[in-house]
Amino acid sequence: MFWSAAPAAEDATPRPVSLDEAQRTANDAAGWVEENWSVWLSNGLRIILIVVIAVVMRSLIRRAITKLIARMNRTASAVDGTALGGLLVNAERRRQRSEAIGSVLRSVASFLIMGTAALTVLSVLKINLAPLLASAGVAGVAIGFGARNLVTDFLSGVFMILEDQYGVGDTIDAGVASGEVIEVGLRVTKLRGADGEIWYVRNGEVKRIGNLSQGWATAGVDVQVRADEDLDRVREILTRTGEEMQKTEPWTEQLWEPVEVLGLSATYLDSVVVRVSAKTMPGKALGVERELRWRIKQALDAEGIRIVGRPAEANLEVGATAGSDPMAAVAAPSALANPASPQSQATTPIPPAVPGTALGK
């Protein structure tokens, strides 16, 4: 055993390299470097050129997009506050919409340019891209399937912004929530409700949008008066009140058309309802309705015309007291009230038997 292990121990010890072998190895390495240095230099220069071109293109495109968005914002600011600006969207809404579109365009441009540059660099390095692209495709499908709700929200937000379905300051009904839009994002839209609460609505969950602030709005007021009032006189008072309101600031700009008395919208036994309508600036209908009610009440009081109408509970209480029939509380006649009637005798209890009397006689 000692003899068999001894040669192995001798082979494990490093043998000294001769000068000729070292010189031959150095010559082979130098020859290999001399043969491939031109390829390395050309590939390095190509990679540097690709990276420089990608960075320059990305910078130029992002700068062009930023300038385009700034020009859109300047155009919107120029018409804001004018008569034309009242018909168009306001500057803040245009600014937010343009900034969101610019952010999407810059992100897409950066992704396409840098992604193309990375694939070109890998091809220069002689790396087979087929397995990499296949793996990236499978990973993209898996990520897209797992994050489909996020992708749906993002795409829905992009199309909502591009189509200008709503913007900051609009009052909308999104189905799941309603209120004033305070922020429009690519994934979530923020709404402020009537009680001050903030709703975070995912764009992918919105199936329908009711925008109450685009184009124009309608302010409607129902005036309920007694049925015996002179309706021509009531129409004249309402028309005069609307004309006076339209000549007063700030209602001159908010009322886009004269206040119109549409006529009777409902008729009851003791009252009638007159409908008053006006076309207003978007988002100003509620304030116009309040001011119009105030002025109509004052005008009718000055002319001695009383506005009627009470809640249903009040009408029931009044009907049960002063205006009710005095015989309404009297019960209907009953056959049991007459002792001689067969119904009354049938309900009379049988008297107890007297002791000592025989039954059946």
XYZ file of C-alpha atoms in Angstrom, residues 6-341:
336
model
C 3.784 7.020 -3.190
C 3.419 7.632 -6.981
C 0.137 9.458 -6.396
C 1.796 11.750 -3.901
C 4.587 12.404 -6.333
C 2.115 13.268 -9.155
C 0.219 15.716 -6.881
C 3.277 17.891 -6.342
C 3.568 20.695 -8.968
C 6.347 20.285 -11.360
C 8.493 23.283 -12.278
C 7.597 24.896 -15.590
C 10.437 25.239 -17.965
C 11.370 28.534 -19.591
C 10.400 27.278 -23.026
C 6.910 26.301 -21.941
C 6.319 29.707 -20.262
C 7.537 31.503 -23.349
C 5.262 29.419 -25.576
C 2.225 30.152 -23.371
C 2.977 33.895 -23.382
C 3.334 33.866 -27.147
C -0.036 32.093 -27.537
C -1.772 34.648 -25.284
C -0.193 37.557 -27.095
C -1.218 36.103 -30.439
C -4.789 35.606 -29.271
C -4.982 39.189 -28.016
C -3.445 40.447 -31.237
C -6.002 38.545 -33.283
C -9.073 39.723 -31.278
C -8.200 43.261 -30.146
C -9.658 44.780 -33.284
C -12.963 42.938 -32.712
C -13.068 44.083 -29.110
C -12.326 47.653 -30.073
C -14.970 47.719 -32.780
C -17.584 46.121 -30.529
C -16.765 48.541 -27.715
C -17.030 51.515 -30.005
C -20.346 50.219 -31.374
C -21.729 49.749 -27.860
C -20.624 53.234 -26.825
C -22.143 54.699 -29.984
C -25.434 52.855 -29.395
C -25.655 54.069 -25.787
C -24.817 57.664 -26.751
C -27.400 57.688 -29.551
C -30.060 56.213 -27.240
C -29.382 58.748 -24.483
C -29.396 61.665 -26.925
C -32.603 60.502 -28.614
C -34.300 59.970 -25.256
C -33.292 63.439 -24.077
C -34.424 65.132 -27.299
C -37.772 63.358 -27.422
C -38.521 64.015 -23.752
C -37.594 67.683 -24.214
C -39.822 67.941 -27.283
C -42.733 66.412 -25.394
C -42.175 68.795 -22.464
C -42.151 71.819 -24.789
C -45.320 70.617 -26.489
C -47.086 70.248 -23.132
C -45.880 73.694 -22.025
C -47.232 75.228 -25.234
C -50.606 73.563 -24.645
C -50.676 74.973 -21.105
C -49.841 78.488 -22.339
C -52.663 78.317 -24.872
C -55.108 77.218 -22.192
C -53.950 79.979 -19.824
C -54.410 82.623 -22.536
C -58.139 81.899 -22.934
C -58.822 81.256 -19.264
C -61.050 83.924 -17.747
C -62.405 85.100 -21.097
C -65.757 84.427 -22.727
C -64.142 81.719 -24.838
C -62.593 80.205 -21.750
C -66.033 79.774 -20.224
C -67.013 77.534 -23.114
C -63.776 75.560 -22.976
C -62.265 73.577 -20.144
C -60.459 75.637 -17.505
C -56.703 76.055 -17.382
C -56.166 73.795 -14.385
C -58.050 70.984 -16.027
C -56.107 71.402 -19.262
C -52.851 71.532 -17.319
C -53.526 68.302 -15.435
C -54.720 66.541 -18.575
C -51.692 67.646 -20.582
C -49.290 66.716 -17.761
C -50.797 63.237 -17.546
C -50.546 62.760 -21.308
C -46.958 64.078 -21.273
C -46.005 61.666 -18.496
C -47.401 58.729 -20.456
C -45.639 59.790 -23.664
C -42.302 60.313 -21.911
C -42.510 56.922 -20.205
C -43.404 55.139 -23.445
C -40.612 56.898 -25.350
C -38.023 56.057 -22.697
C -39.118 52.413 -22.578
C -38.980 51.965 -26.358
C -35.650 53.745 -26.878
C -33.762 52.178 -23.965
C -35.266 48.740 -24.601
C -34.218 48.835 -28.241
C -30.739 50.008 -27.254
C -30.355 47.163 -24.734
C -31.362 44.544 -27.301
C -28.933 46.026 -29.834
C -26.067 45.905 -27.326
C -26.810 42.257 -26.563
C -26.800 41.427 -30.276
C -23.405 43.148 -30.647
C -22.049 40.946 -27.852
C -23.137 37.841 -29.841
C -25.686 36.842 -27.211
C -28.539 34.699 -28.473
C -31.693 36.740 -27.903
C -34.189 33.987 -28.722
C -34.199 32.356 -25.229
C -34.178 35.790 -23.597
C -37.135 37.025 -25.639
C -39.028 33.785 -25.029
C -38.440 34.038 -21.271
C -39.456 37.704 -21.310
C -42.639 36.822 -23.197
C -43.590 34.113 -20.702
C -42.807 36.425 -17.769
C -44.822 39.226 -19.363
C -47.835 36.949 -19.814
C -47.590 35.779 -16.200
C -47.238 39.313 -14.850
C -50.043 40.568 -17.075
C -52.341 37.767 -15.932
C -51.561 38.410 -12.271
C -51.833 42.192 -12.551
C -54.731 42.344 -15.017
C -56.705 44.678 -12.742
C -53.759 47.083 -12.601
C -53.383 46.954 -16.390
C -57.129 47.529 -16.793
C -57.016 50.543 -14.477
C -54.027 51.991 -16.317
C -55.486 51.572 -19.809
C -58.865 52.921 -18.704
C -57.157 55.957 -17.179
C -55.197 56.622 -20.368
C -58.318 56.547 -22.546
C -60.307 58.655 -20.049
C -57.639 61.345 -20.222
C -57.203 61.163 -23.998
C -60.968 61.307 -24.613
C -61.422 64.088 -22.033
C -64.326 62.328 -20.347
C -63.900 64.465 -17.215
C -61.344 66.697 -15.559
C -60.459 68.495 -12.352
C -63.387 70.563 -11.111
C -66.070 68.543 -12.909
C -68.982 67.086 -10.997
C -69.503 63.510 -12.147
C -71.539 60.439 -11.322
C -69.272 57.414 -11.680
C -71.841 54.862 -10.553
C -69.822 53.638 -7.571
C -69.437 57.213 -6.265
C -70.318 60.760 -7.208
C -68.846 64.161 -6.428
C -66.385 66.772 -7.631
C -63.184 65.579 -9.299
C -60.143 66.810 -7.379
C -57.459 64.688 -9.088
C -57.290 62.555 -12.219
C -54.662 59.815 -12.263
C -53.777 56.997 -14.599
C -54.974 54.407 -12.063
C -57.218 56.195 -9.541
C -59.585 59.166 -9.729
C -60.233 61.186 -6.554
C -63.715 62.539 -5.930
C -64.949 64.798 -3.124
C -68.475 63.904 -2.101
C -71.277 66.172 -0.963
C -70.356 65.663 2.724
C -66.657 66.375 2.173
C -65.517 62.760 1.987
C -62.894 61.756 -0.594
C -63.603 58.766 -2.821
C -60.758 56.867 -4.479
C -62.287 55.282 -7.572
C -60.272 52.843 -9.657
C -60.549 53.710 -13.318
C -61.104 50.099 -14.307
C -64.178 49.861 -12.047
C -65.980 52.741 -13.776
C -68.523 51.392 -16.266
C -70.302 54.662 -17.002
C -69.639 58.362 -16.435
C -72.246 61.070 -16.035
C -70.518 64.452 -16.378
C -72.617 67.273 -14.949
C -70.120 70.024 -15.806
C -69.594 69.786 -19.561
C -71.349 72.016 -22.084
C -74.098 73.639 -20.011
C -76.326 72.886 -17.041
C -80.009 73.404 -16.294
C -81.344 75.101 -13.169
C -84.940 74.106 -12.449
C -87.265 75.492 -9.744
C -90.819 74.302 -8.957
C -93.158 76.963 -7.553
C -96.324 75.585 -5.904
C -99.170 78.090 -5.458
C -102.881 77.832 -4.693
C -105.160 76.615 -7.453
C -107.320 79.754 -7.359
C -104.397 82.123 -8.087
C -104.239 84.071 -11.341
C -101.704 82.055 -13.357
C -101.098 84.861 -15.855
C -100.133 87.125 -12.975
C -97.887 84.422 -11.515
C -96.192 83.985 -14.905
C -95.617 87.736 -15.174
C -94.049 87.908 -11.697
C -91.766 84.949 -12.364
C -90.658 86.340 -15.727
C -89.904 89.753 -14.221
C -87.954 88.149 -11.377
C -85.839 86.172 -13.848
C -85.100 89.272 -15.937
C -84.014 91.236 -12.869
C -81.754 88.398 -11.756
C -80.130 88.154 -15.184
C -79.190 91.847 -15.053
C -77.465 91.472 -11.669
C -73.842 90.456 -11.124
C -72.538 87.748 -10.905
C -75.604 86.057 -12.379
C -75.100 87.850 -15.712
C -72.248 85.490 -16.620
C -73.721 82.396 -15.019
C -77.101 82.654 -16.775
C -76.529 81.842 -20.434
C -80.174 82.207 -21.462
C -83.169 84.108 -20.056
C -85.108 82.480 -17.246
C -88.050 80.689 -18.843
C -91.421 79.871 -17.276
C -92.236 76.484 -18.787
C -95.789 76.280 -17.448
C -97.646 73.850 -15.192
C -95.779 70.681 -14.320
C -98.404 69.315 -11.891
C -102.010 70.077 -10.904
C -103.679 69.105 -7.617
C -107.072 69.796 -6.053
C -105.875 72.719 -3.967
C -102.604 73.761 -5.692
C -100.661 73.879 -8.934
C -96.911 73.617 -9.636
C -95.267 76.068 -12.043
C -91.932 75.008 -13.531
C -89.165 77.616 -13.991
C -85.982 76.718 -15.885
C -82.753 78.435 -16.935
C -79.639 77.365 -18.852
C -76.522 78.105 -16.812
C -72.762 77.779 -16.851
C -71.555 74.234 -16.100
C -71.318 73.562 -12.384
C -73.322 76.675 -11.415
C -76.837 75.244 -11.563
C -77.143 74.662 -7.795
C -76.206 78.240 -6.904
C -78.563 79.644 -9.545
C -81.429 77.520 -8.220
C -80.896 78.783 -4.665
C -80.783 82.432 -5.709
C -83.790 81.983 -7.974
C -85.859 80.445 -5.163
C -84.874 83.321 -2.885
C -85.934 85.978 -5.379
C -89.162 84.185 -6.341
C -90.202 83.884 -2.685
C -89.594 87.586 -2.081
C -91.417 88.612 -5.273
C -94.485 86.471 -4.547
C -94.653 87.684 -0.945
C -94.530 91.291 -2.152
C -97.471 90.610 -4.499
C -99.507 88.802 -1.835
C -99.242 85.350 -3.457
C -98.617 82.596 -0.956
C -96.518 79.560 -1.785
C -98.270 76.409 -0.548
C -97.183 72.869 0.001
C -96.605 70.877 3.171
C -95.064 67.498 3.903
C -97.343 64.500 3.835
C -97.236 64.129 7.657
C -98.434 67.704 8.143
C -101.311 67.175 5.712
C -102.416 64.090 7.636
C -102.347 65.938 10.949
C -104.326 68.856 9.552
C -106.877 66.517 7.983
C -107.378 64.704 11.277
C -108.126 67.928 13.194
C -109.709 71.002 11.655
C -110.559 69.854 8.153
C -111.834 66.336 8.987
C -115.439 65.095 8.888
C -117.047 65.123 12.394
C -118.809 61.817 11.647
C -115.556 60.122 10.688
C -114.953 59.022 14.291
C -118.428 57.427 14.620
C -118.320 53.638 14.381
C -120.403 51.814 11.820
C -123.750 50.277 13.067
C -123.512 46.693 14.305
C -126.124 43.973 14.717
C -124.690 43.148 18.152
C -125.821 46.546 19.429
C -129.504 45.363 19.344
C -130.208 42.868 22.187
C -133.223 41.423 20.327
C -131.270 40.578 17.181
